[in-house]
Protein backbone atom coordinates (compact mmCIF):
# COMPACT_ATOMS: atom_id res chain seq x y z
CA MET A 1 22.95 47.52 -8.41
CA SER A 2 25.82 45.09 -7.92
CA THR A 3 28.09 43.39 -10.40
CA LEU A 4 28.63 39.67 -9.99
CA SER A 5 31.04 37.49 -11.90
CA ILE A 6 30.06 33.82 -12.00
CA ARG A 7 31.44 30.71 -13.59
CA ILE A 8 28.92 28.31 -15.11
CA PRO A 9 29.32 25.30 -17.38
CA ASP A 10 29.28 26.01 -21.10
CA SER A 11 26.07 24.00 -21.49
CA LEU A 12 24.23 26.23 -18.98
CA HIS A 13 25.58 29.34 -20.63
CA ALA A 14 24.30 28.15 -24.00
CA SER A 15 20.86 27.47 -22.52
CA VAL A 16 20.73 30.86 -20.81
CA LYS A 17 21.65 32.57 -24.08
CA ARG A 18 19.02 30.60 -25.99
CA PHE A 19 16.18 31.13 -23.52
CA SER A 20 16.94 34.80 -22.97
CA LYS A 21 16.98 35.34 -26.73
CA GLU A 22 13.64 33.52 -27.09
CA ASP A 23 12.13 35.73 -24.35
CA HIS A 24 13.66 38.88 -25.89
CA ILE A 25 15.45 39.78 -22.66
CA SER A 26 19.08 40.19 -21.73
CA ILE A 27 21.11 37.45 -20.12
CA ASN A 28 21.34 39.66 -17.02
CA GLN A 29 17.55 39.94 -16.83
CA PHE A 30 17.16 36.19 -17.32
CA ILE A 31 19.62 35.35 -14.54
CA ALA A 32 18.16 37.98 -12.17
CA SER A 33 14.70 36.50 -12.76
CA ALA A 34 15.98 32.94 -12.17
CA VAL A 35 17.65 33.98 -8.91
CA ALA A 36 14.48 35.78 -7.78
CA GLU A 37 12.40 32.66 -8.50
CA LYS A 38 14.77 30.48 -6.49
CA ILE A 39 14.80 32.90 -3.55
CA THR A 40 10.99 33.06 -3.60
CA ALA A 41 10.76 29.26 -3.56
CA LEU A 42 13.16 29.00 -0.61
CA GLU A 43 11.39 31.76 1.33
CA THR A 44 8.03 30.06 0.70
CA GLU A 45 9.42 26.75 1.93
CA ASN A 46 10.75 28.42 5.08
CA TYR A 47 7.41 30.16 5.67
CA LEU A 48 5.44 26.93 5.27
CA ASN A 49 7.82 25.04 7.56
CA ASP A 50 7.44 27.75 10.21
CA ARG A 51 3.65 27.61 9.90
CA ALA A 52 3.69 23.80 10.12
CA THR A 53 5.67 23.82 13.36
CA SER A 54 3.27 26.28 14.96
CA GLY A 55 0.19 24.26 14.06
CA SER A 56 -1.41 21.31 15.78
CA LYS A 57 -3.48 18.34 14.65
CA ASP A 58 -6.15 19.12 17.24
CA ARG A 59 -6.66 22.64 15.88
CA PHE A 60 -6.71 21.25 12.35
CA ASN A 61 -9.38 18.70 13.25
CA GLN A 62 -11.47 21.40 14.95
CA VAL A 63 -11.53 23.40 11.75
CA LEU A 64 -12.67 20.39 9.78
């Protein structure tokens, strides 16, 4: 596991502390989960864009 030092605005830090406390998880777990969600969203967007470029309207209409 790696250690990462980040600088975030005080308002974000306060929100992270509050939400992690509400979820009964550590700040580290909360941030790791948030990063994982963002990476998943970006990977999904890339996957869908790749699929869209390989498709065609003719093939789509044939399926319909």
